[in-house]
Short mmCIF file of C-alpha atoms in Angstrom, two decimals:
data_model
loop_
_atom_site.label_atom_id
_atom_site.label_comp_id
_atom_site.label_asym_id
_atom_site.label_seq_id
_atom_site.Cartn_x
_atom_site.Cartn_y
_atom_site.Cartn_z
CA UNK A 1 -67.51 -26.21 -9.86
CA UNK A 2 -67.74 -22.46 -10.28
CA UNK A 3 -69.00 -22.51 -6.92
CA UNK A 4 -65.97 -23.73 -5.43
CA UNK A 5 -63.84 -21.28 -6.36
CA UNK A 6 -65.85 -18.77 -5.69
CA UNK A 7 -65.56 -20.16 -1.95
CA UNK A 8 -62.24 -19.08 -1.44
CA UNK A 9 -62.23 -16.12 -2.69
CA UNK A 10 -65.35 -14.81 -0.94
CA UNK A 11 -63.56 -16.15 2.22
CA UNK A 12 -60.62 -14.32 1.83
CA UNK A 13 -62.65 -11.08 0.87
CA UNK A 14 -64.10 -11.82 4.13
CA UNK A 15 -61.46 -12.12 5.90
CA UNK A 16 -59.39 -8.90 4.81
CA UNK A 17 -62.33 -6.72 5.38
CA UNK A 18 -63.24 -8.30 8.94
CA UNK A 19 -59.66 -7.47 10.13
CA UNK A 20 -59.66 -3.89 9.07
CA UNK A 21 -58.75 -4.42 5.21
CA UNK A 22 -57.57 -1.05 5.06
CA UNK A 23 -53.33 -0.41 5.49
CA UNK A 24 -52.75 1.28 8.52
CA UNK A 25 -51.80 4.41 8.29
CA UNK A 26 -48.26 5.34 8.73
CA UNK A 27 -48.56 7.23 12.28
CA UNK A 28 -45.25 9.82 12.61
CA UNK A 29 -42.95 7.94 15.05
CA UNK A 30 -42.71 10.60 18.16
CA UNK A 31 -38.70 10.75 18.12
CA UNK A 32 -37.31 11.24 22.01
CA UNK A 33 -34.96 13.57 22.32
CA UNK A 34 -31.71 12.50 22.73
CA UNK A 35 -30.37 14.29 26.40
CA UNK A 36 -27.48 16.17 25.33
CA UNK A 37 -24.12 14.34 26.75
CA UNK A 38 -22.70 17.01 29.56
CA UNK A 39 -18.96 16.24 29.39
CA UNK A 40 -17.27 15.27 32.43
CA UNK A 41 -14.79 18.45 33.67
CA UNK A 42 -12.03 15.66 33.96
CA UNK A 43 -12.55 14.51 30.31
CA UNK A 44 -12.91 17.70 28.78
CA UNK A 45 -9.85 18.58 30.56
CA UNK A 46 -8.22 15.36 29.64
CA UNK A 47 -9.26 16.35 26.00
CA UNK A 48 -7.58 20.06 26.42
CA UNK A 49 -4.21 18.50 27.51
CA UNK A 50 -4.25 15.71 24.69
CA UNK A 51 -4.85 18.15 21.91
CA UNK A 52 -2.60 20.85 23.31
CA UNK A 53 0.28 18.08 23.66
CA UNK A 54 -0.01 17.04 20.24
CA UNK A 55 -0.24 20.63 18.79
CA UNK A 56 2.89 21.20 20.47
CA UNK A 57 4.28 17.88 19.05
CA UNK A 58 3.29 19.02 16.03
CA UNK A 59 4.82 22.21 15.87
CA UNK A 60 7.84 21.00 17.13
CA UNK A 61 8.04 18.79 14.11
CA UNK A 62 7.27 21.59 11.85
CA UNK A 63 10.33 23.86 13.50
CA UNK A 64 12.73 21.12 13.28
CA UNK A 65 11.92 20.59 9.46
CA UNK A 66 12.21 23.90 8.36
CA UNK A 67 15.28 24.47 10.43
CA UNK A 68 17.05 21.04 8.59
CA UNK A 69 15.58 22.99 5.51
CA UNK A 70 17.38 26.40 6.29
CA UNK A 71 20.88 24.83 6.55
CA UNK A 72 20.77 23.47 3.35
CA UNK A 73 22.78 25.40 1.36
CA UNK A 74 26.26 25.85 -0.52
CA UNK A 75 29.34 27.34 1.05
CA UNK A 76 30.74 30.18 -0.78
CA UNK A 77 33.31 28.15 -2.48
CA UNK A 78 33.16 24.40 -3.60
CA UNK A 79 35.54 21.72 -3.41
CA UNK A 80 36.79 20.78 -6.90
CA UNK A 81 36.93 16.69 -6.30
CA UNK A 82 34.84 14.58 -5.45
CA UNK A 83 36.44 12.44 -3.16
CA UNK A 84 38.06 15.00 -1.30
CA UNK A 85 34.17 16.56 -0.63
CA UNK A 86 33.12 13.33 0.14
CA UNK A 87 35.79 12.36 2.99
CA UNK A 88 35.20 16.24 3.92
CA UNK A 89 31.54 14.72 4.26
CA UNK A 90 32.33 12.10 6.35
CA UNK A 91 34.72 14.23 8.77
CA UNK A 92 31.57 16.80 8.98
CA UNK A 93 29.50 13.28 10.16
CA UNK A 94 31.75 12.73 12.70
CA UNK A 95 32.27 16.55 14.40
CA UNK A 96 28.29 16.56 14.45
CA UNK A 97 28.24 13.46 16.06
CA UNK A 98 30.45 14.87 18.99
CA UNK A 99 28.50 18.04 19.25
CA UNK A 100 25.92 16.45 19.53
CA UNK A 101 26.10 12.99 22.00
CA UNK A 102 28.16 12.54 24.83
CA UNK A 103 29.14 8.96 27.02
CA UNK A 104 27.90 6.24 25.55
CA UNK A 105 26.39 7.00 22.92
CA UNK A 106 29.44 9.14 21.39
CA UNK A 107 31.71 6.09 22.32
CA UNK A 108 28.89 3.63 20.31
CA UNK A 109 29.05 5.42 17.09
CA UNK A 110 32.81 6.56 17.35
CA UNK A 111 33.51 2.52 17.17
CA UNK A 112 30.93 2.09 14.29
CA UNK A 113 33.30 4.38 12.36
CA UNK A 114 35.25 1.76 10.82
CA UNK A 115 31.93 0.48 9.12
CA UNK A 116 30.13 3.83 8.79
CA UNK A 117 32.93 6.15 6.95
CA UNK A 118 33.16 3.99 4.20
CA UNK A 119 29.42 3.77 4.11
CA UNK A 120 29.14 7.32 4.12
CA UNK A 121 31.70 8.19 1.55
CA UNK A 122 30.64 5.55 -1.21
CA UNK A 123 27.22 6.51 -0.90
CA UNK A 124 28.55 10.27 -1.32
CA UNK A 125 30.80 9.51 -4.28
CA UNK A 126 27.95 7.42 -5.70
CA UNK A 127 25.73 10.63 -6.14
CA UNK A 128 28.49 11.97 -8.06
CA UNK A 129 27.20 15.85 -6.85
CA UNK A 130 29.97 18.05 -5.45
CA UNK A 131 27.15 20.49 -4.67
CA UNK A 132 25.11 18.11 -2.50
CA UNK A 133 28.43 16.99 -1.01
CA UNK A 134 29.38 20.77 -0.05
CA UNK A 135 25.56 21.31 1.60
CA UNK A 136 26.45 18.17 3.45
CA UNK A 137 29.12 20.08 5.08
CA UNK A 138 28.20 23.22 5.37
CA UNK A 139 24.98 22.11 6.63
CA UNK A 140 26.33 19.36 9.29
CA UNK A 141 29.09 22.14 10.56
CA UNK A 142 25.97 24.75 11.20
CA UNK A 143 23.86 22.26 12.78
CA UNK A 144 24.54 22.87 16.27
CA UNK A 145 20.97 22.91 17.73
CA UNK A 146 20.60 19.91 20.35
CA UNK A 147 16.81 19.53 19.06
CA UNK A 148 18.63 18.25 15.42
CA UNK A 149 20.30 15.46 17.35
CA UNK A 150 18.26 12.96 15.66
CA UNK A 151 17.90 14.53 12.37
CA UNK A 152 21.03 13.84 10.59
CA UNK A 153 19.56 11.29 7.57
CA UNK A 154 17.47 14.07 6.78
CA UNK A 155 19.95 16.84 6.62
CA UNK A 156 21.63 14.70 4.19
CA UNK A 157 18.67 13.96 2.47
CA UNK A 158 17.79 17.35 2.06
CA UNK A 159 21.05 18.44 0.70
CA UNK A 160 20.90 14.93 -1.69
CA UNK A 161 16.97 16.20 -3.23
CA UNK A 162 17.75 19.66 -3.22
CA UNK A 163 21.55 19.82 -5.20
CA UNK A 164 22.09 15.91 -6.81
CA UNK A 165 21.29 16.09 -10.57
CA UNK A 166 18.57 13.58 -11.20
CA UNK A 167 19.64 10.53 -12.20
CA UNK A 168 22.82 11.72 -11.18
#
């Protein structure tokens, strides 16, 4: 019986040392270089206008931010009510509305003013800040750049985060 297991065992010693036995030896891979990619003109050029295009968007963005930022600020003297800054804020809505759009456009929001005045002054009298109120104005009356056509929520906004007491 010792005999037979001694069988396999020589056969498999055999066989290991018959087929080299050994572990090959790890032979450094010979890595081909990689040709270096030549960029088309046309892309590269494609490349050049896209990031120029959004640099410029970019900066644009940054100029119209700091400009709504720059007319935030109080008038010399500040209404004493409330309400009466508030309607003052809605007026100041509507003159920068026709400074700013013309045709169809001016016509579409002069018509939403039956919804939007109301809108605008309870949301106004609802801060409860006479200060934010009077930035509204001032700042709406002094925006008379065309490129602040658009920018009109955040004017407000500004004004609202810069002079409304928290919680206020």
């Amino acid at each position: 019986m010792p005999v037979r297991r001694a069988v396999p065992f020589a056969l498999a010693l055999f066989i290991t040392t018959a087929c080299g036995g050994e572990a090959k030896k790890a032979e450094p891979e010979v890595k081909a270089e990689e040709p270096k990619k030549v960029e088309d003109d046309a892309v590269a050029k494609r490349r050049a206008e896209r990031e120029a295009k959004a640099k410029a968007e970019k900066d644009a963005e940054d100029a119209r931010v700091a400009a709504v930022a720059a007319l935030a600020t109080l008038p010399p003297k500040l209404p004493k009510d409330i309400k009466k800054a508030c309607d003052a804020v809605a007026d100041a809505q509507l003159k920068f509305f026709e400074r700013m759009f013309e045709g169809p456009e001016l016509e579409k929001l002069k018509a939403a003013q039956g919804t939007q005045r109301p809108m605008t002054v309870n949301g106004c009298t609802g801060l409860g800040s006479i200060e934010a109120a009077a930035c509204q104005v001032a700042a709406l009356d002094a925006a008379t750049d065309k490129t602040l056509k658009s920018s009109i929520s955040d004017i407000m906004r500004v004004c609202i985060e810069k002079y409304a007491k928290p919680g206020g």
